[in-house]
Coordinates of C-alpha atoms and ligand atoms in Angstrom, one line a residue:
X1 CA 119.8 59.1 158.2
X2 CA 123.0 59.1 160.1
X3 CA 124.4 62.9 161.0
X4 CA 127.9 63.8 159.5
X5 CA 128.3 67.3 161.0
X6 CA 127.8 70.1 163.7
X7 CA 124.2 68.3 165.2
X8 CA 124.2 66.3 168.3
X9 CA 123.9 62.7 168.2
X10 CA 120.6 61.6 167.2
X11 CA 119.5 64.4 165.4
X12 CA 117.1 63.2 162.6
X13 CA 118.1 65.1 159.4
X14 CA 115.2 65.8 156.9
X15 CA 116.0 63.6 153.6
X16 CA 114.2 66.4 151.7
X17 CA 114.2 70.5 152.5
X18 CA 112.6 72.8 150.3
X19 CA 114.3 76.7 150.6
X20 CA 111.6 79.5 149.6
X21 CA 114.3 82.1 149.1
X22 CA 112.5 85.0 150.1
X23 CA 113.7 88.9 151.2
X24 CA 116.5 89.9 148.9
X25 CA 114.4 92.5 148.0
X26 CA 113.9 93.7 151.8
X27 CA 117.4 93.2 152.2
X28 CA 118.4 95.4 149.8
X29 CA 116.1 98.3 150.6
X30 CA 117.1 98.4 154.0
X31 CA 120.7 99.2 152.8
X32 CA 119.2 101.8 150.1
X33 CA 120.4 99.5 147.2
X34 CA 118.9 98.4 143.9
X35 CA 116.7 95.0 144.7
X36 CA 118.7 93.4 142.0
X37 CA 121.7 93.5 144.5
X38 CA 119.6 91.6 147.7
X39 CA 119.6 88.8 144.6
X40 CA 123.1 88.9 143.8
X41 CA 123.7 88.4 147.9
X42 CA 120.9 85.6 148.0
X43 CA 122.6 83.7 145.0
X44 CA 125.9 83.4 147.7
X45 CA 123.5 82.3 150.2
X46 CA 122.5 79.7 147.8
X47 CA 126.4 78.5 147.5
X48 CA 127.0 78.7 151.4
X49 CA 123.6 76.7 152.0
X50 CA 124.1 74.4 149.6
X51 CA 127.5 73.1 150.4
X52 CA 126.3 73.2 154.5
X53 CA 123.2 70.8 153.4
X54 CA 125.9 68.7 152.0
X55 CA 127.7 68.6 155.0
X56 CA 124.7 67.9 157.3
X57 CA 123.7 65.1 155.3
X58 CA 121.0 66.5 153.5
X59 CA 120.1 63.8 150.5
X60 CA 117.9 66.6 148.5
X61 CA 117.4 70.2 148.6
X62 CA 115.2 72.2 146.3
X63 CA 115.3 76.1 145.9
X64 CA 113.0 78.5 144.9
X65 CA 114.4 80.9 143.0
X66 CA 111.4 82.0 140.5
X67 CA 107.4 81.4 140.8
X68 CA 105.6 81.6 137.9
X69 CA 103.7 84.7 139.6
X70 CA 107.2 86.4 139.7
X71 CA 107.3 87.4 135.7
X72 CA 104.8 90.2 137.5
X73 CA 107.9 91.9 138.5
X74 CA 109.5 95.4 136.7
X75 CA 110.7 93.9 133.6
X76 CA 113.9 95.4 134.8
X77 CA 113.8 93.2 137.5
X78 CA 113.2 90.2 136.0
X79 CA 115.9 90.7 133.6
X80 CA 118.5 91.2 136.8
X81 CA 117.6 88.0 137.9
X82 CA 117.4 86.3 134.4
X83 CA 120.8 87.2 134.4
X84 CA 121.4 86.1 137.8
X85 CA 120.8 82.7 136.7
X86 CA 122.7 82.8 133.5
X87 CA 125.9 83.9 135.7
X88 CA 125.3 81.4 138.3
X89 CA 124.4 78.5 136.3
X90 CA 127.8 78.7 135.5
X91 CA 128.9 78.3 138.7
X92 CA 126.7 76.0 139.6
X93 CA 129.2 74.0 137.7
X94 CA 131.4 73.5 140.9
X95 CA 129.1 71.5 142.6
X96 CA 129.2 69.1 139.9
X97 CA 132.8 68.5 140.9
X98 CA 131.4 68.0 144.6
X99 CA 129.8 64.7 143.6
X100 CA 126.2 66.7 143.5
X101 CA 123.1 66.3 141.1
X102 CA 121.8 69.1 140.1
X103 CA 118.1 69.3 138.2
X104 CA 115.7 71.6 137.5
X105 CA 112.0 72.1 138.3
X106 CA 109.5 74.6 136.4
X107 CA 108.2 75.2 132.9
X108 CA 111.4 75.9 131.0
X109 CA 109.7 76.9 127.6
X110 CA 109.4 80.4 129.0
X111 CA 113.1 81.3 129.5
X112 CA 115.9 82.1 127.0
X113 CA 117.2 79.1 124.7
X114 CA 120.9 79.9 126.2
X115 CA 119.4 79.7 130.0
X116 CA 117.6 76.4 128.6
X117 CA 120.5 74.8 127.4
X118 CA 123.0 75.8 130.2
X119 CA 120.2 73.8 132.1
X120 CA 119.8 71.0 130.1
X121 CA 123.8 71.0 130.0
X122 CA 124.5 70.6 134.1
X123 CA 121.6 68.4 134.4
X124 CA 123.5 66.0 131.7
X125 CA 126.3 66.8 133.2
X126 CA 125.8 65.4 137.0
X127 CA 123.6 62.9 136.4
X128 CA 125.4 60.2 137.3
X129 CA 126.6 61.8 140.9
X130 CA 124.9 61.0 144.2
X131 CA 126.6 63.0 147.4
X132 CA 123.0 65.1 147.1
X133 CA 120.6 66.4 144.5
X134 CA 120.5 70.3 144.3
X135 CA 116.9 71.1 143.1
X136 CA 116.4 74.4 141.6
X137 CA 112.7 75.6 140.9
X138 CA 112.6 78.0 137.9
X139 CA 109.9 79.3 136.6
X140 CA 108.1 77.0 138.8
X141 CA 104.4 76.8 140.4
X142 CA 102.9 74.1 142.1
X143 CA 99.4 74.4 140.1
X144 CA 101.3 74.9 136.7
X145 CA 103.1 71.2 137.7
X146 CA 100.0 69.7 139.0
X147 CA 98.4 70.7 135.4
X148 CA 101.1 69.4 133.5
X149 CA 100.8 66.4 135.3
X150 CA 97.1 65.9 134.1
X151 CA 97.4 67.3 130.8
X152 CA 100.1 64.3 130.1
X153 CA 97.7 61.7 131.8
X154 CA 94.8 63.7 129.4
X155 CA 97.2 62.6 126.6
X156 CA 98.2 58.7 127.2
X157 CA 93.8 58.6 128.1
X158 CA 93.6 60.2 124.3
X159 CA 95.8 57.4 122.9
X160 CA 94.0 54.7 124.5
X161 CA 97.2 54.0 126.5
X162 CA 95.4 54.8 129.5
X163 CA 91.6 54.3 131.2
X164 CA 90.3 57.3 133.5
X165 CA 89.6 55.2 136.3
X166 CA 93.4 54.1 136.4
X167 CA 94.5 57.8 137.3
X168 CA 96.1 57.5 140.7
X169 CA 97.7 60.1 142.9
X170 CA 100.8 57.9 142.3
X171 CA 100.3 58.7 138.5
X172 CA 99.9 61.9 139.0
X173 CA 102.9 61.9 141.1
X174 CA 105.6 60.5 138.6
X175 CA 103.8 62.8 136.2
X176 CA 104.9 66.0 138.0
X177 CA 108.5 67.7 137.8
X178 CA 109.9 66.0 140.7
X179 CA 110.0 62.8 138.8
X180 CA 112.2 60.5 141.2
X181 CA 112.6 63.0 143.7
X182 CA 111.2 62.4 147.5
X183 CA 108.6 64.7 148.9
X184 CA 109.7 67.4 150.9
X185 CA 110.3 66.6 154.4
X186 CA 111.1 70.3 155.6
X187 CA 110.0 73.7 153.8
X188 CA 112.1 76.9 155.6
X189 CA 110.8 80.3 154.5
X190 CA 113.1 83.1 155.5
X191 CA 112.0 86.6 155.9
X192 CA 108.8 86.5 157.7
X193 CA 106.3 85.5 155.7
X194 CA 104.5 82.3 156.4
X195 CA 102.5 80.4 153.4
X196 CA 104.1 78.5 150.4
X197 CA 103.5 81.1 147.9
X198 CA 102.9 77.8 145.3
X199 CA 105.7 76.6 146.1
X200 CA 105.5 72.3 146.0
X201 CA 102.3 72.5 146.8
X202 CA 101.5 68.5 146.3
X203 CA 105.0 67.2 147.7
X204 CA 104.8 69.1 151.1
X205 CA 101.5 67.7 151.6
X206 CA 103.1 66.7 154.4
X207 CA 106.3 68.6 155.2
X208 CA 107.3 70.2 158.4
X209 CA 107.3 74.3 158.2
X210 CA 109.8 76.4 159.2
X211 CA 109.6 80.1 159.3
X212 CA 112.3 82.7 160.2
X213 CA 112.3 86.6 159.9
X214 CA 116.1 86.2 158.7
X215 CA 116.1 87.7 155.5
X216 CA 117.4 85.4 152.7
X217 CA 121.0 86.9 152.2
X218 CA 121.3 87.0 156.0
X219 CA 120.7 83.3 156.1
X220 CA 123.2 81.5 157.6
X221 CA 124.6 77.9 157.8
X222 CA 124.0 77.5 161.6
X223 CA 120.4 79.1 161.0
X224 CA 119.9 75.9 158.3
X225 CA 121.3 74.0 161.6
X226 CA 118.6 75.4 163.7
X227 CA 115.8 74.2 161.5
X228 CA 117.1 70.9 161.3
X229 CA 117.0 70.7 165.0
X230 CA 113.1 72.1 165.0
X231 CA 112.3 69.5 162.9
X232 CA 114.5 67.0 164.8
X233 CA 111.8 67.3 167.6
X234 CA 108.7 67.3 165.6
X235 CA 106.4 64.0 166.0
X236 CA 105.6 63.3 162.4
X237 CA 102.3 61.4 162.4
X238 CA 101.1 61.4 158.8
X239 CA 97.5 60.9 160.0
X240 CA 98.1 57.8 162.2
X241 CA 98.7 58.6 166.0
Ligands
LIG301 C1 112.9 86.4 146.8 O1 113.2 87.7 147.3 C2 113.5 86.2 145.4 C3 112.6 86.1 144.3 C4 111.3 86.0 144.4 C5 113.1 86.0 143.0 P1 112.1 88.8 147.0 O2 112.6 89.6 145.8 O3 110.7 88.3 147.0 O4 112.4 89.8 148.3 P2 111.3 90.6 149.1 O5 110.2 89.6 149.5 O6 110.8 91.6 148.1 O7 112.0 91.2 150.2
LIG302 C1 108.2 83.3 146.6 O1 108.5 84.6 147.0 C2 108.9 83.0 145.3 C3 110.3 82.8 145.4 C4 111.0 82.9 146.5 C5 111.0 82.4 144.2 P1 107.6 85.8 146.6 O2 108.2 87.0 147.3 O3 107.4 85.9 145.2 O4 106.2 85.5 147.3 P2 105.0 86.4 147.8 O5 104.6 87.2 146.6 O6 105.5 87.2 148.9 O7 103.9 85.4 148.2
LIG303 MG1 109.3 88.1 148.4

């Protein structure tokens, strides 16, 4: 795709980048703060990021911003960041008025009914706009999706709608969350740690990695920049040569 901003000529932008916001917690400690306030920094990350992506020509970028490990938190903790997203779902109303889808990912029957409905609410909201899709993975894992996927395959098989030998990786695939949305081209992992913490697990089957020990809220645009340029240079191959 043809670059819009700040990247040399030629650059090839990834269609998809997955975000595995990680190190608000770390970020906080270092400054003796609650770890609720490393999230409240990371959620303006997310704004700043977001509208960067945009600018770089980015078609799709997905966030995590809860695994479905992370309910293993403090419940004091979990609450901060429930909050968080009631708070910022809200805001996440401005993108709409920047021309940008935004969906969700993740089992949703866990969270509140007024977090469910803000979601439900955006997502009807912006569905008709196309400058980007902003994917935010909530209460998401990548073996809780895969298992969803089956157990609605399980259930077209149950009313005959379906034969077992028909089940196809492409099945699976439009049977998963990301419905319609491209794999992930480029997974960046802030803050050091390097593995995908279930994070997309089947749709970066074949993504580029990224890491960085720049903790989340420290993440800037021009470090989003940099990884676009690492995976600029990369020679995809896909299993060919
Ligand atoms: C990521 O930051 C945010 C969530 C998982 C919700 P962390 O809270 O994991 O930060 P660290 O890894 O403890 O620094
Ligand atoms: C991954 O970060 C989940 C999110 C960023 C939402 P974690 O901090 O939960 O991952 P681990 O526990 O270090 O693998
Ligand atoms: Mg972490």
């Amino acid at each position: 795709m043809a670059v819009k901003a700040a990247l040399p000529e030629g650059t090839k932008v990834p269609c998809h980048v997955g975000v595995i916001m990680d190190g608000n917690g770390r970020w906080a400690k270092k400054r003796g703060l609650p770890r609720k306030f490393g999230h409240r920094e990371g959620a303006k990350t997310f704004r700043e990021i977001t509208r960067h992506a945009k600018r770089l020509g980015i078609s799709y970028i997905t966030y995590y911003a809860f695994s479905t490990e992370n309910w293993k938190r403090p419940q004091d903790e979990v609450n901060a960041i429930m909050e968080l997203f009631e708070k910022y779902l809200d805001e996440v109303r401005d993108f709409i008025e920047e021309n940008i889808r935004v969906r969700f990912i993740g089992d949703r029957s866990k969270l509140s009914e007024n977090l469910q409905r803000k979601m439900a609410s955006v997502e009807e909201d912006s569905k008709d706009f196309d400058s980007m899709t902003l994917v935010l993975a909530i209460n998401y894992g990548g073996r809780d999706e895969i298992a969803h996927s089956c157990r609605a395959l399980a259930e077209k098989v149950r009313r005959g709608e379906l034969e077992p030998d028909d089940i196809s990786t492409e099945l699976i695939e439009q049977n998963l969350y990301t419905e319609e949305i491209p794999p992930v081209d480029l997974v960046i992992r802030p803050s050091g740690e390097q593995r995908l913490s279930n994070f997309m697990i089947w749709q970066a089957a074949y993504a580029e990695f990224y890491y960085t020990n720049i903790l989340w809220p420290d993440f800037k645009g021009s470090d989003l920049e940099a990884a676009v340029l690492d995976y600029s240079e990369r020679n995809r191959r896909f299993g060919g040569i």
